Amino acid sequence: MRDICFVTGNQNKIIEVEKLIKNFKIISNKDLNFYDEIPETENTIKGNAFIKSSFIYNKFNINCFSDDSGLFINALGGEPGVRSARYASEISDTEKNINLVLKNLRGEEDRSAAFQTCICLIINGKTSYFEGSVKGIITSKRLGSRGFGYDPIFIPEGFERSFAQMSLEEKNKISHRSIATKKLVNFLNQK
Ligand code: IMP
């Protein structure tokens, strides 16, 4: 079976994708003995996904893919967006990030937002992108304790519960990341 590298240090993401991709063996940064952080210097999630994939492709000459996601809030001009992980401080801090979003949206009527994911795949030098997005609204306080990141303050469209009030299976049926991942999996399973 051919190897493909998922450029991530997040073991949960690897397990999730491994279950779905049948004709490639998924390896990751640690199988390449690569533990450095790749600087994500672009101002779009697509740009950052490309930076990560192209870095690994060029350094190790291996087919690979990477993902980048963010929460885009309309009333904040698309913030936190590409800076979602480090919105409130240079060191990623979920509690501070959520507090800053709630503060910036105080008194705001338009609470509409979307989570977006972009996956960048490079196979034999050819680059492809797979995108997923889920619309929703930002709550005025935290709801639920599951999930990660901004899950407690995001209610997806058509639902009355936040991502943090859903089981992982329920979230995975509709999430931005799972939509993009399904597109990637369909593509790879035809290769
Ligand atoms: P990443 O590119 O998947 O690491 O996502 C960047 C940041 O976006 C994370 O650190 C979270 O703050 C936020 N984010 C991305 N996806 C989700 C999600 O599914 N739920 C909550 N927050 C998310």
Coordinates of C-alpha atoms and ligand atoms in Angstrom, one line a residue:
M1 CA 0.0 0.0 0.0
R2 CA 1.2 3.5 -0.8
D3 CA 2.1 5.9 2.1
I4 CA 0.5 9.3 2.4
C5 CA 1.4 11.8 5.1
F6 CA -1.2 13.7 7.1
V7 CA 0.7 16.8 8.1
T8 CA -0.5 17.1 11.7
G9 CA 0.5 16.5 15.2
N10 CA -3.1 15.8 16.2
Q11 CA -3.6 12.1 16.9
N12 CA -7.4 12.4 17.0
K13 CA -7.5 13.8 13.4
I14 CA -5.3 10.9 12.2
I15 CA -7.5 8.2 13.8
E16 CA -10.6 9.8 12.3
V17 CA -9.1 9.9 8.7
E18 CA -7.4 6.5 9.0
K19 CA -10.7 4.8 9.4
L20 CA -12.0 6.2 6.1
I21 CA -9.1 6.0 3.7
K22 CA -8.8 2.4 2.3
N23 CA -6.0 2.4 -0.3
F24 CA -3.3 4.5 1.3
K25 CA -1.4 3.9 4.6
I26 CA -1.7 7.1 6.6
I27 CA 1.6 8.2 8.2
S28 CA 2.2 11.5 10.0
N29 CA 4.9 14.0 11.1
K30 CA 6.2 11.7 13.8
D31 CA 6.7 8.8 11.4
L32 CA 9.0 11.2 9.5
N33 CA 10.8 12.1 12.7
F34 CA 9.6 15.7 12.1
Y35 CA 8.5 17.6 15.2
D36 CA 9.1 21.2 14.2
E37 CA 6.2 23.6 13.9
I38 CA 5.7 24.8 10.3
P39 CA 5.0 28.6 10.5
E40 CA 1.5 29.4 9.2
T41 CA 2.2 32.8 7.8
E42 CA -0.6 33.1 5.2
N43 CA -3.7 35.2 5.8
T44 CA -6.1 32.5 4.5
I45 CA -6.8 28.9 5.7
K46 CA -6.2 27.8 2.1
G47 CA -2.8 29.5 2.1
N48 CA -1.8 27.9 5.4
A49 CA -3.0 24.4 4.4
F50 CA -0.8 24.8 1.2
I51 CA 2.2 26.0 3.3
K52 CA 2.1 22.9 5.5
S53 CA 1.6 20.4 2.6
S54 CA 4.2 22.0 0.3
F55 CA 6.8 22.2 3.1
I56 CA 6.5 18.4 3.8
Y57 CA 6.2 17.5 0.1
N58 CA 9.4 19.4 -0.7
K59 CA 11.4 18.3 2.4
F60 CA 10.5 14.6 2.3
N61 CA 9.4 14.1 -1.3
I62 CA 6.3 12.3 0.0
N63 CA 2.6 12.6 -1.0
C64 CA 0.8 14.4 1.7
F65 CA -2.2 16.5 2.9
S66 CA -2.9 19.0 5.6
D67 CA -5.9 20.9 6.9
D68 CA -6.5 24.3 8.3
S69 CA -9.8 25.6 9.9
G70 CA -11.2 28.6 11.5
L71 CA -14.4 30.3 12.8
F72 CA -15.5 33.3 10.6
I73 CA -17.9 35.7 12.3
N74 CA -19.7 38.1 10.0
A75 CA -20.2 41.0 12.4
L76 CA -16.5 40.9 13.2
G77 CA -15.5 41.1 9.5
G78 CA -14.6 37.4 9.4
E79 CA -12.6 37.4 12.6
P80 CA -11.2 35.3 14.3
G81 CA -10.9 33.5 10.9
V82 CA -7.4 32.4 10.1
R83 CA -6.3 33.5 13.5
S84 CA -8.8 31.4 15.4
A85 CA -6.3 29.4 17.5
R86 CA -4.5 32.6 18.6
Y87 CA -7.2 35.2 18.5
A88 CA -6.7 36.5 22.1
S89 CA -3.1 35.8 22.6
E90 CA 0.0 34.5 20.9
I91 CA -0.2 31.3 23.0
S92 CA -3.3 29.5 22.0
D93 CA -5.9 29.8 24.9
T94 CA -9.4 28.6 24.2
E95 CA -11.0 30.3 27.3
K96 CA -9.5 33.7 26.4
N97 CA -10.5 33.2 22.7
I98 CA -14.1 32.6 23.6
N99 CA -14.2 35.5 26.1
L100 CA -12.9 37.8 23.4
V101 CA -15.4 36.7 20.9
L102 CA -18.3 37.2 23.4
K103 CA -16.9 40.6 24.4
N104 CA -16.6 41.7 20.8
L105 CA -20.1 40.6 20.0
R106 CA -21.7 42.2 23.1
G107 CA -24.9 44.0 22.0
E108 CA -24.5 42.8 18.4
E109 CA -27.7 41.6 16.7
D110 CA -26.0 39.8 13.8
R111 CA -24.6 36.6 15.4
S112 CA -24.1 34.7 12.1
A113 CA -20.9 32.8 11.6
A114 CA -19.4 29.8 9.8
F115 CA -16.7 27.3 10.6
Q116 CA -14.6 26.6 7.5
T117 CA -12.0 23.9 6.7
C118 CA -9.6 23.7 3.8
I119 CA -7.6 20.6 3.0
C120 CA -4.6 20.8 0.7
L121 CA -3.5 17.5 -0.9
I122 CA -0.3 17.2 -3.0
I123 CA 0.1 14.0 -5.0
N124 CA 3.0 13.6 -7.4
G125 CA 3.4 17.4 -7.4
K126 CA -0.2 18.0 -8.2
T127 CA -2.1 20.2 -5.7
S128 CA -5.9 19.8 -5.0
Y129 CA -8.1 21.5 -2.4
F130 CA -11.2 20.2 -0.5
E131 CA -13.3 22.6 1.4
G132 CA -16.1 22.2 4.0
S133 CA -18.2 24.8 5.8
V134 CA -21.0 24.9 8.3
K135 CA -23.1 28.0 9.0
G136 CA -24.5 28.8 12.4
I137 CA -24.8 31.5 15.1
I138 CA -22.7 32.5 18.1
T139 CA -24.4 32.2 21.4
S140 CA -24.2 34.9 24.1
K141 CA -22.8 32.4 26.7
R142 CA -21.1 29.0 26.8
L143 CA -23.4 26.0 26.3
G144 CA -22.1 22.4 26.9
S145 CA -18.8 21.0 27.7
R146 CA -17.9 18.6 24.9
G147 CA -15.7 19.2 21.9
F148 CA -12.9 21.8 21.7
G149 CA -12.2 25.3 20.7
Y150 CA -15.2 27.5 20.0
D151 CA -17.7 24.5 20.2
P152 CA -19.5 25.9 23.3
I153 CA -20.5 29.1 21.6
F154 CA -21.5 27.8 18.1
I155 CA -25.0 26.5 17.3
P156 CA -25.1 25.1 13.8
E157 CA -27.9 26.1 11.4
G158 CA -31.0 23.9 11.9
F159 CA -30.1 22.9 15.4
E160 CA -30.9 24.3 18.9
R161 CA -27.8 22.9 20.6
S162 CA -24.2 24.0 20.4
F163 CA -21.5 21.8 19.0
A164 CA -20.3 21.3 22.7
Q165 CA -23.8 19.9 23.5
M166 CA -23.5 17.2 20.8
S167 CA -21.9 13.8 20.8
L168 CA -18.8 13.5 18.6
E169 CA -20.8 11.3 16.1
E170 CA -23.5 14.0 15.9
K171 CA -21.0 16.8 15.3
N172 CA -19.0 14.7 12.8
K173 CA -22.1 14.3 10.6
I174 CA -22.4 18.0 9.9
S175 CA -19.0 19.6 10.8
H176 CA -16.9 21.6 8.4
R177 CA -14.0 19.3 8.9
S178 CA -16.0 16.1 8.1
I179 CA -17.4 17.7 4.9
A180 CA -14.0 18.5 3.6
T181 CA -12.6 15.1 4.8
K182 CA -15.4 13.2 3.0
K183 CA -14.4 15.0 -0.3
L184 CA -10.7 14.1 0.3
V185 CA -11.6 10.5 1.1
N186 CA -13.8 10.1 -2.1
F187 CA -10.9 11.5 -4.1
L188 CA -8.2 9.3 -2.6
N189 CA -10.4 6.2 -2.7
Q190 CA -10.6 6.6 -6.5
K191 CA -6.8 6.9 -6.9
Ligands
IMP1 P1 -7.1 23.8 13.1 O1 -6.6 24.4 11.9 O2 -8.0 22.6 12.9 O3 -6.1 23.6 14.1 O4 -8.1 24.9 13.8 C1 -7.7 26.2 14.2 C2 -8.5 26.7 15.3 O5 -9.9 26.9 14.8 C3 -8.7 25.8 16.5 O6 -7.6 26.0 17.4 C4 -10.0 26.2 17.1 O7 -9.8 27.4 17.9 C5 -10.8 26.6 15.9 N1 -11.6 25.4 15.4 C6 -11.4 24.7 14.3 N2 -12.3 23.7 14.2 C7 -13.1 23.8 15.2 C8 -14.2 23.0 15.7 O8 -14.6 22.0 15.1 N3 -14.7 23.4 16.9 C9 -14.3 24.5 17.6 N4 -13.2 25.2 17.2 C10 -12.6 24.9 16.0

